[in-house]
Short mmCIF file of C-alpha atoms (C1' of nucleotides) in Angstrom, two decimals:
data_model
loop_
_atom_site.label_atom_id
_atom_site.label_comp_id
_atom_site.label_asym_id
_atom_site.label_seq_id
_atom_site.Cartn_x
_atom_site.Cartn_y
_atom_site.Cartn_z
CA MET A 1 110.74 88.54 89.86
CA PRO A 2 113.22 91.51 88.02
CA ALA A 3 109.85 93.19 87.33
CA GLU A 4 109.37 93.00 90.99
CA ALA A 5 112.72 94.11 91.89
CA GLY A 6 112.56 96.48 89.96
CA GLN A 7 109.03 97.89 91.51
CA LYS A 8 110.70 97.62 94.88
CA ALA A 9 113.68 99.27 93.83
CA ASP A 10 111.70 101.95 92.65
CA CYS A 11 109.82 102.37 95.75
CA ALA A 12 112.93 101.63 97.68
CA CYS A 13 114.04 105.12 97.04
CA SER A 14 111.49 107.18 98.17
CA TYR A 15 110.83 110.83 96.89
CA GLY A 16 111.21 112.00 100.42
CA MET A 17 114.25 110.73 100.27
CA LYS A 18 115.57 112.09 96.79
CA LEU A 19 114.79 115.75 98.18
CA SER A 20 116.91 117.55 100.75
CA TRP A 21 115.41 118.14 103.74
CA ASP A 22 115.31 117.94 107.23
CA ILE A 23 112.37 117.94 109.77
CA ASN A 24 113.49 120.48 111.29
CA ASP A 25 114.11 122.62 108.40
CA PRO A 26 112.43 126.01 108.93
CA GLN A 27 111.53 125.77 105.07
CA MET A 28 110.21 122.35 103.66
CA PRO A 29 110.24 121.13 100.03
CA GLN A 30 107.34 123.00 98.10
CA GLU A 31 104.84 121.32 96.37
CA PRO A 32 106.43 118.40 95.85
CA ALA A 33 106.05 116.93 92.73
CA HIS A 34 105.70 113.31 93.93
CA PHE A 35 104.63 111.63 96.97
CA ASP A 36 105.74 108.58 98.78
CA ARG A 37 103.69 105.73 99.51
CA PHE A 38 102.68 105.19 102.95
CA CYS A 39 105.17 103.18 104.55
CA GLU A 40 103.88 101.60 107.88
CA TRP A 41 106.98 100.09 109.22
CA PRO A 42 109.60 102.99 108.65
CA ASP A 43 113.07 101.83 109.49
CA GLY A 44 116.14 103.51 109.63
CA TYR A 45 116.82 106.88 108.89
CA VAL A 46 114.17 107.70 106.40
CA ARG A 47 112.01 110.15 105.11
CA PHE A 48 108.64 110.18 103.16
CA ILE A 49 106.72 113.02 102.13
CA TYR A 50 103.22 111.38 101.72
CA ARG A 51 100.34 113.40 100.01
CA GLY A 52 98.49 115.63 102.73
CA ASP A 53 94.92 113.02 102.22
CA GLU A 54 96.78 110.77 103.05
CA LYS A 55 94.57 109.16 105.53
CA LYS A 56 97.26 107.38 107.56
CA ALA A 57 99.55 109.81 107.17
CA GLN A 58 97.44 112.24 108.26
CA ARG A 59 96.56 110.15 111.27
CA HIS A 60 100.80 109.32 112.16
CA LEU A 61 100.51 105.90 111.87
CA SER A 62 102.97 103.24 112.59
CA GLY A 63 103.60 99.65 112.99
CA TRP A 64 105.60 100.40 115.59
CA ALA A 65 104.44 101.31 118.58
CA MET A 66 104.92 104.86 118.53
CA ARG A 67 103.93 107.36 121.67
CA ASN A 68 103.73 110.53 121.20
CA THR A 69 107.02 112.30 122.75
CA ASN A 70 106.81 116.35 123.54
CA ASN A 71 109.11 118.02 121.76
CA HIS A 72 107.52 121.29 122.53
CA ASN A 73 107.40 121.99 118.88
CA GLY A 74 103.71 122.65 117.91
CA HIS A 75 104.48 121.88 114.31
CA ILE A 76 107.02 119.22 114.35
CA LEU A 77 104.85 116.01 116.39
CA LYS A 78 107.57 113.79 117.54
CA LYS A 79 107.14 109.89 118.11
CA SER A 80 109.27 107.81 120.11
CA CYS A 81 109.49 103.82 119.64
CA LEU A 82 108.16 101.67 122.64
CA GLY A 83 110.00 98.90 121.66
CA VAL A 84 107.53 95.61 121.69
CA VAL A 85 106.63 92.96 124.14
CA VAL A 86 107.99 90.02 124.74
CA CYS A 87 108.22 86.58 126.47
CA ALA A 88 109.96 86.79 129.68
CA ARG A 89 111.59 83.22 128.68
CA GLY A 90 111.47 84.14 125.12
CA CYS A 91 109.90 80.92 124.75
CA ALA A 92 109.16 79.28 121.15
CA LEU A 93 105.88 78.75 120.10
CA PRO A 94 104.93 75.83 118.09
CA ASP A 95 105.75 77.36 114.84
CA GLY A 96 109.27 78.81 116.22
CA SER A 97 108.11 82.56 116.26
CA ARG A 98 108.15 84.85 119.72
CA LEU A 99 105.71 86.29 120.88
CA GLN A 100 105.85 89.46 119.87
CA LEU A 101 103.12 92.11 121.56
CA ARG A 102 102.00 95.54 120.64
CA PRO A 103 102.83 97.88 123.99
CA ALA A 104 100.31 99.59 124.34
CA ILE A 105 100.70 103.25 124.13
CA CYS A 106 98.82 104.44 127.29
CA ASP A 107 101.36 103.97 130.14
CA LYS A 108 98.96 103.21 132.35
CA ALA A 109 98.12 100.65 129.90
CA ARG A 110 101.31 99.34 129.45
CA MET A 111 102.14 99.00 133.06
CA LYS A 112 98.77 96.53 133.27
CA GLN A 113 100.13 94.61 130.22
CA GLN A 114 103.30 93.92 131.47
CA LYS A 115 101.64 92.60 134.79
CA LYS A 116 99.96 89.78 132.30
CA ALA A 117 101.14 86.59 131.40
CA CYS A 118 102.40 85.38 128.39
CA PRO A 119 99.74 83.02 126.73
CA ASN A 120 102.23 80.69 125.59
CA CYS A 121 104.60 79.91 128.79
CA HIS A 122 102.91 82.17 131.33
CA ALA A 123 105.83 83.40 132.27
CA ALA A 124 106.12 86.82 132.51
CA LEU A 125 105.91 89.24 129.74
CA GLU A 126 108.52 91.98 129.28
CA LEU A 127 108.63 95.34 127.17
CA ILE A 128 112.32 95.61 125.05
CA PRO A 129 112.17 99.20 125.17
CA CYS A 130 113.23 100.59 121.31
CA ARG A 131 117.63 101.78 121.74
CA GLY A 132 117.85 102.09 118.23
CA HIS A 133 118.92 105.27 117.98
CA SER A 134 122.32 105.82 119.95
CA GLY A 135 120.88 104.15 122.94
CA TYR A 136 117.47 106.50 122.80
CA PRO A 137 113.78 104.87 121.00
CA VAL A 138 113.90 105.76 117.91
CA THR A 139 112.31 108.86 116.53
CA ASN A 140 109.85 109.91 113.90
CA PHE A 141 108.83 112.90 113.48
CA TRP A 142 105.81 113.94 111.82
CA ARG A 143 105.34 117.52 109.71
CA LEU A 144 102.32 118.94 107.98
CA ASP A 145 103.43 121.39 105.82
CA GLY A 146 101.23 122.93 102.53
CA ASN A 147 99.81 119.82 101.04
CA ALA A 148 102.48 117.61 101.67
CA ILE A 149 102.74 115.41 105.11
CA PHE A 150 106.86 115.27 105.77
CA PHE A 151 107.49 112.14 108.17
CA GLN A 152 111.50 111.57 109.30
CA ALA A 153 112.68 108.67 111.63
CA LYS A 154 115.98 108.68 112.88
CA GLY A 155 116.85 105.32 114.26
CA VAL A 156 117.11 101.61 113.71
CA HIS A 157 114.48 99.66 115.27
CA ASP A 158 116.68 97.13 117.37
CA HIS A 159 113.72 94.55 118.18
CA PRO A 160 111.33 92.79 116.19
CA ARG A 161 108.61 94.15 115.25
CA PRO A 162 105.12 94.53 117.60
CA GLU A 163 101.72 93.43 116.51
CA SER A 164 100.38 95.96 114.32
CA LYS A 165 98.04 98.44 115.24
CA SER A 166 95.59 97.07 112.28
CA GLU A 167 96.33 93.57 113.57
CA THR A 168 95.58 94.50 117.39
CA GLU A 169 92.61 96.36 116.50
CA ALA A 170 91.55 93.66 114.65
CA ARG A 171 92.14 91.08 117.26
CA ARG A 172 90.75 93.23 119.76
CA SER A 173 87.50 93.46 118.12
CA ALA A 174 87.30 89.71 116.77
CA ILE A 175 87.63 88.86 120.58
CA LYS A 176 84.99 91.31 121.59
CA ARG A 177 82.74 89.65 118.97
CA GLN A 178 83.82 85.99 119.64
CA MET A 179 83.36 87.04 123.40
CA ALA A 180 79.94 87.81 123.19
CA SER A 181 79.14 85.28 120.95
CA PHE A 182 80.61 83.23 123.44
CA TYR A 183 79.29 83.37 126.33
CA GLN A 184 75.64 83.04 125.34
CA PRO A 185 76.11 79.30 124.84
CA GLN A 186 78.46 79.00 127.79
CA LYS A 187 75.56 80.26 129.78
CA LYS A 188 73.55 77.66 128.30
CA ARG A 189 75.70 75.16 129.66
CA ILE A 190 75.83 76.15 132.49
CA ARG A 191 71.76 76.06 133.14
CA GLU A 192 72.31 72.44 131.74
CA PRO A 193 72.74 69.40 133.65
CA GLU A 194 75.59 67.62 131.92
CA ALA A 195 77.30 71.36 131.96
CA GLY A 196 77.75 71.74 135.49
CA GLU A 197 80.91 69.15 135.39
CA ASN A 198 83.12 71.70 135.96
CA GLN A 199 82.78 75.35 135.81
CA ASP A 200 84.99 76.75 138.01
CA ASP A 201 88.08 78.70 136.61
CA SER A 202 90.77 76.19 136.96
CA GLY A 203 87.83 73.71 134.61
CA HIS A 204 87.87 75.94 132.20
CA PHE A 205 91.42 75.55 131.33
CA ASP A 206 91.10 72.25 131.74
CA HIS A 207 88.29 72.39 128.88
CA ILE A 208 89.91 74.04 126.81
CA HIS A 209 93.48 71.97 126.91
CA PRO A 210 94.19 71.25 123.40
CA LEU A 211 94.04 74.56 122.68
CA GLU A 212 95.65 75.45 125.58
CA ASN A 213 98.60 77.24 123.34
CA PRO A 214 96.87 80.70 122.55
CA GLU A 215 100.38 81.87 121.40
CA GLU A 216 99.21 80.93 118.22
CA PHE A 217 96.25 83.82 118.85
CA ASP A 218 98.62 86.64 119.52
CA ILE A 219 101.81 86.12 118.00
CA ILE A 220 103.73 88.14 115.51
CA PRO A 221 105.58 84.94 114.22
CA ASP A 222 108.33 87.02 113.34
CA PRO A 223 107.69 89.71 111.06
CA GLY A 224 111.07 89.95 109.18
CA PHE A 225 111.82 86.55 109.29
CA PRO A 226 108.52 84.27 107.90
CA VAL A 227 108.13 81.07 109.06
CA PRO A 228 108.02 78.87 105.78
CA GLY A 229 104.43 76.94 105.54
CA GLN A 230 102.99 78.79 108.61
CA PRO A 231 102.61 82.03 107.67
CA CYS A 232 98.96 82.03 109.52
CA PHE A 233 96.86 79.61 111.09
CA SER A 234 93.61 78.00 110.02
CA PHE A 235 91.40 77.15 112.01
CA PRO A 236 88.53 75.00 110.66
CA ASN A 237 86.98 74.16 113.44
CA SER A 238 85.04 77.51 114.67
CA ASP A 239 84.53 76.25 118.01
CA ALA A 240 87.98 76.17 118.92
CA TYR A 241 88.41 79.50 118.07
CA LYS A 242 85.99 80.60 120.20
CA ALA A 243 86.82 78.36 123.04
CA THR A 244 90.72 79.57 122.54
CA CYS A 245 89.87 82.89 122.45
CA ASP A 246 88.17 83.03 126.30
CA LEU A 247 90.94 80.57 127.35
CA ALA A 248 93.58 83.73 126.24
CA THR A 249 91.57 86.28 127.31
CA PHE A 250 91.19 84.62 131.13
CA GLN A 251 94.54 83.73 131.07
CA GLY A 252 95.64 87.81 130.61
CA ASP A 253 93.85 88.86 133.30
CA ILE A 254 95.79 85.79 135.39
CA VAL A 255 98.81 87.42 137.81
CA PRO A 256 101.14 84.82 136.61
CA PRO A 257 102.88 82.35 140.19
CA PHE A 258 106.24 84.20 138.84
CA GLN A 259 105.47 87.31 137.32
CA LYS A 260 108.81 88.14 137.24
CA TYR A 261 112.00 87.27 137.69
CA PRO A 262 114.90 87.77 139.95
CA ASN A 263 118.27 88.59 137.67
CA PRO A 264 118.62 91.14 135.57
CA ARG A 265 121.62 89.88 134.31
CA ILE A 266 119.90 87.19 132.18
CA TYR A 267 119.42 90.38 129.89
CA CYS A 268 122.56 91.26 129.05
CA PRO A 269 125.50 89.00 130.92
CA GLY A 270 127.81 91.36 128.86
CA TYR A 271 126.24 94.40 130.26
CA ALA A 272 125.02 93.12 133.82
CA ASN A 273 126.38 95.53 135.73
CA SER A 274 125.49 98.59 133.88
CA SER A 275 123.42 101.64 134.92
CA LEU A 276 122.27 102.60 131.23
CA TYR A 277 119.14 100.14 132.30
CA PRO A 278 116.40 101.25 129.99
CA ALA A 279 114.20 103.36 131.92
CA LEU A 280 111.22 101.13 130.88
CA TYR A 281 113.16 98.47 132.86
CA LYS A 282 112.66 99.72 136.30
CA ASP A 283 111.21 95.93 137.33
CA SER A 284 114.34 94.76 135.20
CA ASN A 285 115.26 93.29 139.03
CA ASN A 286 112.74 90.80 137.97
CA ILE A 287 114.01 89.24 135.33
CA PRO A 288 113.55 84.98 134.34
CA ASN A 289 116.85 83.29 135.17
CA ASP A 290 116.41 81.57 132.51
CA THR A 291 120.04 80.17 130.76
CA ASP A 292 118.06 79.73 127.35
CA TRP A 293 116.28 83.18 127.44
CA LEU A 294 119.22 85.02 126.29
CA HIS A 295 120.13 82.45 123.95
CA LEU A 296 116.53 82.13 122.71
CA ASN A 297 116.41 85.75 122.12
CA ALA A 298 119.73 86.86 120.92
CA LEU A 299 118.21 83.84 118.48
CA GLN A 300 114.90 85.20 118.10
CA TYR A 301 116.42 88.86 117.56
CA ASP A 302 118.88 87.47 114.99
CA VAL A 303 115.89 85.89 112.92
CA ASN A 304 113.48 88.58 113.88
CA SER A 305 114.62 91.90 113.65
CA TYR A 306 117.73 92.49 114.84
CA SER A 307 118.09 95.66 112.36
CA SER A 308 115.32 96.75 110.06
CA PHE A 309 117.82 95.59 107.03
CA GLU A 310 118.10 91.88 108.29
CA ARG A 311 114.53 92.43 108.34
CA SER A 312 114.06 93.26 104.91
CA CYS A 313 116.87 90.93 104.02
CA ASP A 314 116.56 88.09 105.61
CA PHE A 315 117.90 85.71 103.78
CA THR A 316 120.82 88.00 102.54
CA SER A 317 122.18 88.67 105.54
CA LYS A 318 122.29 84.80 106.35
CA GLN A 319 124.16 84.27 102.65
CA HIS A 320 126.68 86.80 103.67
CA GLY A 321 127.21 85.37 106.67
CA TRP A 322 125.55 87.30 109.42
CA LYS A 323 123.43 83.65 110.07
CA PRO A 324 126.41 82.63 112.15
CA ALA A 325 125.90 85.11 114.87
CA LEU A 326 122.70 83.25 115.29
CA GLY A 327 122.31 81.42 118.95
CA LYS A 328 125.61 83.30 119.85
CA PRO A 329 124.96 85.80 122.50
CA GLY A 330 127.91 87.89 121.16
CA LEU A 331 129.77 88.45 124.13
CA GLY A 332 132.97 87.49 122.24
CA GLU A 333 132.09 90.11 119.20
CA ARG A 334 130.96 92.73 121.74
CA THR A 335 134.44 93.00 122.87
CA ASP A 336 135.96 92.78 119.41
CA HIS A 337 133.57 95.53 118.03
CA GLY A 338 133.12 97.54 121.21
CA GLN A 339 129.82 98.58 123.37
CA PHE A 340 127.77 100.14 120.60
CA GLN A 341 125.70 101.94 123.11
CA ALA A 342 122.61 101.49 121.75
CA VAL A 343 122.72 97.89 122.19
CA ALA A 344 124.58 98.19 125.80
CA THR A 345 122.33 99.77 127.11
CA ARG A 346 119.15 97.06 125.82
CA PRO A 347 120.60 94.16 126.46
CA TYR A 348 117.95 91.95 124.89
CA PHE A 349 118.93 91.79 121.52
CA ASN A 350 122.36 90.18 120.20
CA PRO A 351 124.13 93.56 118.79
CA GLU A 352 126.45 92.17 116.85
CA PRO A 353 124.99 93.63 113.43
CA PRO A 354 124.81 97.00 114.75
CA CYS A 355 128.63 96.79 116.59
CA ARG A 356 129.80 94.58 113.70
CA TYR A 357 131.66 97.71 112.13
CA LEU A 358 131.95 100.12 115.55
CA THR A 359 135.24 101.24 116.01
CA THR A 360 135.42 102.82 118.53
CA PRO A 361 132.58 102.52 121.16
CA PRO A 362 131.92 105.43 122.72
CA PRO A 363 132.80 104.18 126.55
CA GLY A 364 129.76 106.44 128.07
CA PRO A 365 126.18 107.40 126.63
CA PRO A 366 126.03 108.32 123.29
CA ALA A 367 127.38 111.40 121.98
CA LEU A 368 124.03 112.40 122.13
CA GLN A 369 124.33 116.19 121.67
CA THR A 370 125.15 115.57 118.38
CA VAL A 371 122.14 114.00 117.47
CA ILE A 372 119.39 115.79 116.31
CA THR A 373 116.65 113.91 117.39
CA THR A 374 113.92 116.27 118.22
CA THR A 375 112.73 119.21 117.06
CA THR A 376 112.21 120.95 120.13
CA LYS A 377 112.32 124.45 119.84
CA VAL A 378 114.77 124.39 116.89
CA SER A 379 116.72 127.40 116.20
CA TYR A 380 116.36 127.40 112.37
CA GLN A 381 119.27 128.07 110.15
CA ALA A 382 119.76 128.11 106.82
CA TYR A 383 121.86 125.95 105.14
CA PRO A 384 123.57 125.14 101.94
CA PRO A 385 121.60 121.82 100.02
CA PRO A 386 123.41 118.98 99.70
CA ALA A 387 125.22 119.06 96.59
CA LEU A 388 124.47 115.56 95.97
CA LYS A 389 120.65 113.62 95.78
CA TYR A 390 120.31 110.65 97.56
CA CYS A 391 119.47 108.03 95.44
CA ASP A 392 122.96 108.85 93.26
CA THR A 393 124.19 105.45 94.67
CA VAL A 394 121.22 104.07 95.20
CA ARG A 395 121.64 101.58 92.23
CA GLU A 396 125.08 100.25 93.54
CA VAL A 397 123.15 99.08 96.93
CA LYS A 398 120.91 97.57 94.78
CA SER A 399 122.72 95.82 92.92
CA LEU A 400 123.59 94.57 96.21
CA LEU A 401 120.71 93.57 97.48
CA GLY A 402 119.71 92.03 94.16
CA CYS A 403 119.64 88.76 95.69
CA ASN A 404 117.46 88.98 98.82
CA TYR A 405 114.13 90.82 96.97
CA ALA A 406 112.40 87.27 97.38
CA SER A 407 113.25 87.18 101.14
CA GLU A 408 110.53 89.48 101.87
CA ASN A 409 107.78 91.17 100.30
CA THR A 410 108.98 94.49 101.53
CA GLN A 411 110.54 96.94 99.46
CA LEU A 412 114.09 97.90 100.43
CA SER A 413 115.44 101.50 100.15
CA ILE A 414 119.16 101.89 100.69
CA TYR A 415 120.70 105.18 100.74
CA PRO A 416 123.92 104.37 100.54
CA GLU A 417 125.43 107.67 101.51
CA ALA A 418 125.23 106.55 105.02
CA LEU A 419 127.03 103.29 104.55
CA ASP A 420 130.26 105.37 104.03
CA LEU A 421 131.73 104.56 107.68
CA PRO A 422 134.32 107.37 107.77
CA ALA A 423 131.83 109.92 106.65
CA THR A 424 130.60 110.14 110.55
CA VAL A 425 129.93 113.63 109.96
CA ALA A 426 127.26 115.00 108.22
CA THR A 427 125.93 118.63 107.59
CA ALA A 428 123.08 118.05 105.04
CA ALA A 429 121.13 116.39 107.63
CA SER A 430 121.40 119.07 109.92
CA PRO A 431 119.96 122.24 110.02
CA THR A 432 122.55 123.56 110.40
CA GLY A 433 124.81 122.97 107.77
CA SER A 434 127.68 124.57 109.46
CA LEU A 435 127.50 122.94 112.07
CA PRO A 436 128.85 119.42 112.16
CA LEU A 437 126.31 116.57 113.14
CA LYS A 438 128.37 113.62 114.60
CA ILE A 439 126.41 110.47 113.87
CA PRO A 440 128.03 108.41 116.17
CA GLY A 441 126.41 104.92 116.99
CA ASP A 442 123.28 105.12 115.70
CA CYS A 443 125.03 105.78 111.85
CA ARG A 444 127.39 103.23 112.05
CA ALA A 445 125.08 100.77 113.58
CA ILE A 446 123.12 100.89 110.18
CA ARG A 447 126.40 100.36 108.18
CA HIS A 448 124.97 96.55 108.40
CA THR A 449 125.17 96.25 105.26
CA LEU A 450 128.34 95.71 104.82
CA PRO A 451 129.11 92.20 104.82
CA PHE A 452 128.05 91.56 101.60
CA PRO A 453 130.78 90.25 99.34
CA GLN A 454 130.29 92.78 97.22
CA GLU A 455 130.80 95.48 99.85
CA SER A 456 132.09 98.61 98.23
CA VAL A 457 132.66 101.88 100.22
CA PRO A 458 129.94 104.19 98.20
CA SER A 459 131.04 108.01 97.67
CA ARG A 460 130.33 109.85 100.22
CA VAL A 461 127.41 112.14 99.32
CA ASP A 462 125.75 113.88 102.12
CA GLY A 463 123.37 113.55 105.09
CA ALA A 464 124.02 110.74 107.18
CA GLU A 465 120.83 110.24 108.42
CA THR A 466 119.26 109.36 105.41
CA TRP A 467 120.28 105.53 104.71
CA ASP A 468 117.66 103.94 104.48
CA VAL A 469 116.24 100.37 104.93
CA CYS A 470 112.64 100.47 104.81
CA PRO A 471 109.80 98.06 104.25
CA SER A 472 107.97 100.29 103.14
CA GLY A 473 104.27 100.92 101.22
CA LEU A 474 102.39 97.91 100.07
CA GLY A 475 104.72 95.72 100.87
CA SER A 476 105.33 96.32 104.70
CA THR A 477 101.64 97.62 104.81
CA THR A 478 99.88 94.84 103.08
CA GLY A 479 102.40 91.81 102.74
CA TYR A 480 103.15 91.92 106.56
CA SER A 481 100.10 91.29 107.73
CA ASP A 482 98.76 89.02 105.31
CA ARG A 483 101.91 87.23 105.80
CA ASP A 484 102.00 86.93 109.10
CA SER A 485 98.09 86.72 109.74
CA PRO A 486 98.37 87.12 113.50
CA PHE A 487 95.24 89.04 113.71
CA LEU A 488 93.79 85.80 112.15
CA SER A 489 93.80 84.19 115.54
CA TYR A 490 91.65 85.08 119.09
CA ASP A 491 93.80 86.14 122.05
CA ASN A 492 93.78 87.90 125.26
CA GLU A 493 92.45 91.20 124.72
CA ASP A 494 95.09 92.29 127.03
CA PHE A 495 97.76 91.48 124.79
"C1'" DG B 1 89.17 101.86 128.15
"C1'" DC B 2 92.76 102.81 125.17
"C1'" DG B 3 95.07 105.82 121.54
"C1'" DT B 4 95.80 110.12 120.42
"C1'" DG B 5 97.35 115.14 120.64
"C1'" DC B 6 98.85 118.69 123.34
"C1'" DG B 7 101.51 121.06 126.91
"C1'" DG B 8 103.73 121.82 131.76
"C1'" DG B 9 107.66 120.56 134.04
"C1'" DT B 10 112.05 118.49 135.45
"C1'" DA B 11 116.73 116.11 134.73
"C1'" DA B 12 120.84 115.47 132.48
"C1'" DA B 13 123.90 116.71 130.18
"C1'" DT C 1 120.06 124.95 125.44
"C1'" DT C 2 119.17 120.68 123.87
"C1'" DT C 3 117.45 116.51 124.44
"C1'" DA C 4 114.46 113.16 127.01
"C1'" DC C 5 111.08 112.18 129.41
"C1'" DC C 6 107.46 112.37 133.24
"C1'" DC C 7 102.83 113.71 134.06
"C1'" DG C 8 98.30 115.64 133.05
"C1'" DC C 9 94.09 117.35 130.24
"C1'" DA C 10 91.08 116.98 126.76
"C1'" DC C 11 89.19 114.57 122.92
"C1'" DG C 12 87.77 110.70 119.90
"C1'" DC C 13 86.61 105.96 119.21
#
DNA sequence: GCGTGCGGGTAAA
DNA sequence: TTTACCCGCACGC
């Protein structure tokens, strides 16, 4: 374990974070001596430098459902997170996990996707928008410069991980294969006398009732919170697989009778009157009025990934007192800690971790003007490099995290400079060094590492946007998929 | 059909 | 001016 932890610790401090640069810089680090391993699930204010021949980096891949965002900058590709699609009821799957689908990137496809029913409870699906960056979606920036691909993420995903792209693609391809192979015998049976007993649609479901839990076939079982004993599914019976596949596929085309529910308050009782509902919640007035809903989802959020840190350090978070928040919608704590904008605008998750350390919540929309989130026609200005390196104090936090490495096969990149709460003014990360870069909610939101008993306030370094908790590299890329193995299943392609 | 990248355009702050 | 976001288009798989 020590060796493993050490390896992860080495990866934790990405090379990109060691160097001081910002995606908006007019001049990027030239010919980096090292490159980072590709991180499929970047989270937090992280930066990576990938090799120019890194295929995944070239494709700007991400486990998160990122869509292209026009920043009117041809040199820097900006992508924003779409969030995750979940069951509106927050139904629990047999394994205790939650439905966490990957939002379709295409707007049209996404709208279509949201009209589908939960494969588990047939309730409506809901898109949980990402609000991890001061109330706005987490943004990722890609920039090709020389022989390196620079990546910078801004924001902390405040939602569970969706199904990764690779998983989605694998599942879709599997579905196609299975569909092709399944319908052949199906047609044969229809022609056979004994097969004509029930061939209509309703009968179809009756046939496959034992498998009417297609949630097993399209589930992200809590990516950051592996359920012991059921990391993946085993289906010795391939026929059952096929049947379920078809079922799920058909279900996906069924418009549920209760496609939407009429009570938006269920999303966030504390912010029911908020006019800051995400744009993607244009139809948020159709939310299931299910008293369990909020609890379930709050629980899900706590259990899953209410932040990158929990995702990577979930066990640690419990060990250090976050678990009591489980199941608590957090209204009281919201009151105690104020309304964190990023959370207040998105009522889905328990905002406790991000809020816990907020002191003066913004009464209204976040001070976005002080947060550089895009690269729109950036007016470049030279700025002095930071005096300190990012990882100077990493060791300290690493020690804090030492107890949680076993929690997940992901790596942690902790950049404690951002843990410095008072240091909400950063200069290094800003392309304009002379311009104080205030990091309002988003920076504070990631200070959820502070509950550690060994809590210490690392000396401020620089670059408030450099705090990083990233299940990066092989840990997330391989371990996550392998662990969860949701794509091993067969499910509705529409999901 | 969908993902992806690009770019025009608009609204809000 | 900055930023987010909508939309359409083209291209590739």
